[in-house]
mmCIF file of C-alpha atoms and ligand atoms in Angstrom:
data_model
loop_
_atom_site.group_PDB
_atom_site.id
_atom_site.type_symbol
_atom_site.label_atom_id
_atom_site.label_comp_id
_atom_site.label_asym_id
_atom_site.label_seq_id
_atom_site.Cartn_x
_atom_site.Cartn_y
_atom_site.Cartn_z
ATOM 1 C CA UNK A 22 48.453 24.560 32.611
ATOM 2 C CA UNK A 23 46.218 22.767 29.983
ATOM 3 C CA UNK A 24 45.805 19.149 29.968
ATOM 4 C CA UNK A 25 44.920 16.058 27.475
ATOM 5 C CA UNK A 26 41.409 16.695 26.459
ATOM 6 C CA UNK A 27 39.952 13.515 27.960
ATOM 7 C CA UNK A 28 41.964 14.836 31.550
ATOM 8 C CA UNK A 29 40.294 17.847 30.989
ATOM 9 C CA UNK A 30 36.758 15.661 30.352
ATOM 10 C CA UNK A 31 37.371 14.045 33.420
ATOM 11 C CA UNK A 32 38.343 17.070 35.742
ATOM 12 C CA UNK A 33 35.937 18.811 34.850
ATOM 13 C CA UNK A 34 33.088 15.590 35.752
ATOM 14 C CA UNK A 35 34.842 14.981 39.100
ATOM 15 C CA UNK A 36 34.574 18.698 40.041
ATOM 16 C CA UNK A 37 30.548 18.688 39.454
ATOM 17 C CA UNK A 38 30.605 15.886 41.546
ATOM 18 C CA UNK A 39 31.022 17.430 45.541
ATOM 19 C CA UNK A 40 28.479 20.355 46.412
ATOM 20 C CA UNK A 41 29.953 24.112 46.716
ATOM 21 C CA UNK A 42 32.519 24.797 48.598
ATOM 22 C CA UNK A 43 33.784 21.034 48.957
ATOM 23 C CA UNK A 44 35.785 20.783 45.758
ATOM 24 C CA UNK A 45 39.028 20.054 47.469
ATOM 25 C CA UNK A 46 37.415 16.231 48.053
ATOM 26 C CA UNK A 47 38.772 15.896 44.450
ATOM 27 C CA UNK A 48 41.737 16.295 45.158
ATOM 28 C CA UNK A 49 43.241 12.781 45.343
ATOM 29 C CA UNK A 50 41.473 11.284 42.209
ATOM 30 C CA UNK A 51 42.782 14.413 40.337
ATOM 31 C CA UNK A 52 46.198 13.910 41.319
ATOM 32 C CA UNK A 53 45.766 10.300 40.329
ATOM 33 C CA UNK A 54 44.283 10.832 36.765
ATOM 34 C CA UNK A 55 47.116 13.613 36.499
ATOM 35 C CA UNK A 56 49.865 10.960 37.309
ATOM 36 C CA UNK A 57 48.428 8.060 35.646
ATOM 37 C CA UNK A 58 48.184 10.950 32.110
ATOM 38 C CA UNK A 59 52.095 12.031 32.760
ATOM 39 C CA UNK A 60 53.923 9.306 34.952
ATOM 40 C CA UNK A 61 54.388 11.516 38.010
ATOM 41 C CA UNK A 62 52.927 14.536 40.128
ATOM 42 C CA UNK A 63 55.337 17.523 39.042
ATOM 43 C CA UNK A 64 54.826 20.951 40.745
ATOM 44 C CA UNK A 65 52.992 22.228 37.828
ATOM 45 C CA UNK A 66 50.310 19.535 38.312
ATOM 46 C CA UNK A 67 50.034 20.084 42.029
ATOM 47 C CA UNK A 68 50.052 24.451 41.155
ATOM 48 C CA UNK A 69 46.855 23.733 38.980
ATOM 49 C CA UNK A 70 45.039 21.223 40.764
ATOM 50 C CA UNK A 71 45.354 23.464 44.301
ATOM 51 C CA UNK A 72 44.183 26.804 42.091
ATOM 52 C CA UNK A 73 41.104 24.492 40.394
ATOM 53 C CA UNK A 74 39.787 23.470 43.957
ATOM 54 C CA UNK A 75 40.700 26.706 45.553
ATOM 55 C CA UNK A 76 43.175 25.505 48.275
ATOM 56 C CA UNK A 77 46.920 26.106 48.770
ATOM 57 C CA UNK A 78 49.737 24.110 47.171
ATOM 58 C CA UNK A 79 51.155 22.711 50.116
ATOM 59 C CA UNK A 80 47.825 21.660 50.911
ATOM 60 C CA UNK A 81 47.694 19.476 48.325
ATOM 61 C CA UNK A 82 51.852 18.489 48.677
ATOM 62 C CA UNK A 83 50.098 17.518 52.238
ATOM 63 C CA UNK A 84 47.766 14.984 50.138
ATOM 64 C CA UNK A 85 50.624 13.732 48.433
ATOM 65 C CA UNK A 86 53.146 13.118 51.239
ATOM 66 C CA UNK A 87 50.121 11.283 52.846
ATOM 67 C CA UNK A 88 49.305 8.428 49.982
ATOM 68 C CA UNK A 89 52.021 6.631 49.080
ATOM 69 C CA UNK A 90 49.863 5.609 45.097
ATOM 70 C CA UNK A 91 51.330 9.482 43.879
ATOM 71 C CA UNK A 92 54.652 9.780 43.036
ATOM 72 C CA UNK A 93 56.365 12.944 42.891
ATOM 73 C CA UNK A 94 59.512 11.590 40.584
ATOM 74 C CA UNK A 95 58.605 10.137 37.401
ATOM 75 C CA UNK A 96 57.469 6.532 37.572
ATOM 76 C CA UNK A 97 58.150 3.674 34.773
ATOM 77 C CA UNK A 98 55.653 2.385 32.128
ATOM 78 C CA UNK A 99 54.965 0.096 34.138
ATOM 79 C CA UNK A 100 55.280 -0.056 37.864
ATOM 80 C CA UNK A 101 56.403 -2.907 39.871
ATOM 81 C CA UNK A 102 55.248 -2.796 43.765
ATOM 82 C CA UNK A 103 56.186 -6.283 45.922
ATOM 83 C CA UNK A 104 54.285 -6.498 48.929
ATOM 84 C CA UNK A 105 56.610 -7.247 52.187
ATOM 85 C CA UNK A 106 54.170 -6.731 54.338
ATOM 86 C CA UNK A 107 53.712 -9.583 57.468
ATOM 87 C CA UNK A 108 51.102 -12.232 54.779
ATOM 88 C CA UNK A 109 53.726 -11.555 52.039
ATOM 89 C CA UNK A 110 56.486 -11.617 54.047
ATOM 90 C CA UNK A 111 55.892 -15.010 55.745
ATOM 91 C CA UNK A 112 55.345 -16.811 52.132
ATOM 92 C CA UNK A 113 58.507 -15.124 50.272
ATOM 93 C CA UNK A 114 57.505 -11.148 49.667
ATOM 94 C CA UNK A 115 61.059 -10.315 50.486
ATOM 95 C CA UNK A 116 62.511 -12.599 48.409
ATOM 96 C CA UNK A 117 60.396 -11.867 45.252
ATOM 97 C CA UNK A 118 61.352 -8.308 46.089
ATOM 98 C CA UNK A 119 65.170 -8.952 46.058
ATOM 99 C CA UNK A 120 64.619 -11.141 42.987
ATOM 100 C CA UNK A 121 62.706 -8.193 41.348
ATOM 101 C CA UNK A 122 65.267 -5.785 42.118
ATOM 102 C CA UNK A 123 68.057 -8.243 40.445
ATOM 103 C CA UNK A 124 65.781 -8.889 36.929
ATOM 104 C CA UNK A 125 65.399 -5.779 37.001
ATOM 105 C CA UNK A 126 68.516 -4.338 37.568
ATOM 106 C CA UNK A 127 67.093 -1.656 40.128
ATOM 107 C CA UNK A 128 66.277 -0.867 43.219
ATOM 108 C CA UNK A 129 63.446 0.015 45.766
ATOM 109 C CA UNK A 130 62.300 3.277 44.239
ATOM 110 C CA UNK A 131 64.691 3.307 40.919
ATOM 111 C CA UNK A 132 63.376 3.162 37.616
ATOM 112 C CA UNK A 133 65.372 1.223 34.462
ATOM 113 C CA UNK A 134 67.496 3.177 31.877
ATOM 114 C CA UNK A 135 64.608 2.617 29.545
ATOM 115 C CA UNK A 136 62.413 4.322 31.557
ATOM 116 C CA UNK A 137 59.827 0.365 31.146
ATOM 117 C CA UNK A 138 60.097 0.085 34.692
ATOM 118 C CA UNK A 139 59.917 0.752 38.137
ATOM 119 C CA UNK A 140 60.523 -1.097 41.224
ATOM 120 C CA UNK A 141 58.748 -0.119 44.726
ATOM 121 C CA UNK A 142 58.684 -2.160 48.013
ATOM 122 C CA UNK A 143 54.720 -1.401 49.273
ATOM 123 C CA UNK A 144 52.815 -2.224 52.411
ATOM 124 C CA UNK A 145 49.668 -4.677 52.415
ATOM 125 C CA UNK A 146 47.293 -4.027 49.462
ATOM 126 C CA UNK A 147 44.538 -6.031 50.761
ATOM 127 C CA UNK A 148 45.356 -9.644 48.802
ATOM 128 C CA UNK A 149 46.666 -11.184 51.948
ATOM 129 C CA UNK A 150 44.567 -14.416 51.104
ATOM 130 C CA UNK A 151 46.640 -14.689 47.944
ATOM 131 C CA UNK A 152 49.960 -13.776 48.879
ATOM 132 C CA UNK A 153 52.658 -13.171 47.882
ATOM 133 C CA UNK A 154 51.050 -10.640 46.303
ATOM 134 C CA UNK A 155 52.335 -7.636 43.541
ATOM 135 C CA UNK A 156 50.693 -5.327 41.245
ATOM 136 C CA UNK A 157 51.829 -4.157 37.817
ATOM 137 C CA UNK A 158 50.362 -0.439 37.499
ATOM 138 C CA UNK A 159 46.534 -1.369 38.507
ATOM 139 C CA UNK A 160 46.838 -5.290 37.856
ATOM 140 C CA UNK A 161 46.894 -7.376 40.373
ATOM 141 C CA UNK A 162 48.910 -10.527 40.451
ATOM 142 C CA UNK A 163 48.474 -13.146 42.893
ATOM 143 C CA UNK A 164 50.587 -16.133 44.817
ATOM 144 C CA UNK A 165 53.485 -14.585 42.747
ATOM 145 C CA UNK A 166 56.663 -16.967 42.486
ATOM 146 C CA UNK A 167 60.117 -15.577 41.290
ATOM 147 C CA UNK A 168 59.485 -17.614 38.491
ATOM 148 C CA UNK A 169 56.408 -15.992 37.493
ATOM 149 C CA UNK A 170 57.587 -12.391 37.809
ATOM 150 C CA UNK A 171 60.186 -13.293 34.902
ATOM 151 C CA UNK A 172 57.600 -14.271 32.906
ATOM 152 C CA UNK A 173 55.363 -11.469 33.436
ATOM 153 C CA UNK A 174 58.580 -8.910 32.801
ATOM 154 C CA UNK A 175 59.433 -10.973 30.234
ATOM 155 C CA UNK A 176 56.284 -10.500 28.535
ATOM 156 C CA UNK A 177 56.197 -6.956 29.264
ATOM 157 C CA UNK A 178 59.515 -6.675 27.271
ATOM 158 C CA UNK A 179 58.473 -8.906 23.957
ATOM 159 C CA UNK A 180 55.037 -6.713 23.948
ATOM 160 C CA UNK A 181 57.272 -3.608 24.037
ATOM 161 C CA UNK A 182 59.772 -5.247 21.878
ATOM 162 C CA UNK A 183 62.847 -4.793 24.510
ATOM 163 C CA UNK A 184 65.390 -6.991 25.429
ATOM 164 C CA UNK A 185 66.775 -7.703 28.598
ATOM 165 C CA UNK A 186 69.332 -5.373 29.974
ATOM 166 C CA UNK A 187 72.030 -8.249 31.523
HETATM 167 S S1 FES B 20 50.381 -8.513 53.358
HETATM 168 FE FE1 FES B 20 50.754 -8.534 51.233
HETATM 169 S S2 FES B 20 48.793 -8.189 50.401
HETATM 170 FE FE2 FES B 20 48.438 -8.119 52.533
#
């Protein structure tokens, strides 16, 4: 399997990086600049990666089952993780998840008929001070109100010139 030549670029940095013997320490940021290049981890990805750093498949399907940042199913443009974790929970996290899920017309996991979005329920990601919190692929969004998430998916839409799906 070939890759984008600026995924190749980078592979090929990261794997200079660990000493002989230890390539399979690049394992999780080469999953992540695979998934972040084609939306998901397909079996093709995880095939290649395993053969570059010389360890089994499965070892690497180990990786993934273990970080819940790769995605084995394709993701949206952009991704949408609420935190419902205890900070988020106790100022609204499960609300703004539920209120997610309606504007977007999805649920935990699911991923809109336009393929803009996805929705995913997540587990503390460190912003506790500033909850509730979200994040929008690798922005962060802080003290997030229902109101605010329409305005941010809102925005989203006009920048990709989409409408709302009602
Ligand atoms: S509990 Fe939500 S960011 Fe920590």
């Amino acid at each position: 399997m070939t890759f984008s030549p600026a995924l190749e670029e980078k592979f090929a940095r990261i794997l200079t990086i660990y000493p002989p013997g230890r390539q399979r320490s690049a394992v999780v940021p080469m999953l992540l600049y695979a998934q972040d290049e084609i939306g998901h981890v397909s079996q093709e990805v995880i095939d290649e990666i395993a053969h570059r750093v010389g360890i089994a498949p499965m070892q690497v399907d180990e990786v993934i089952g273990y970080y819940s940042m790769l995605h084995r199913k394709p993701l949206g443009k952009y991704h949408v993780q609420v935190c419902t974790n205890i900070c988020c929970l106790l100022v609204g996290g499960q609300s703004l998840l539920e209120h997610a899920s309606k504007t977007l017309g999805i649920g935990n996991k699911q991923v809109t008929a336009d393929g803009l979005f996805s929705l995913e329920e997540v587990e503390c990601m460190g912003a506790c001070s500033w909850a509730p919190a979200i994040q929008v692929n690798y922005d962060f969004h802080h003290k997030v109100t229902p109101e605010r998430l329409d305005r941010l998916i809102e925005d989203i839409r006009k920048a990709q010139g989409t409408k709302q799906v009602s």
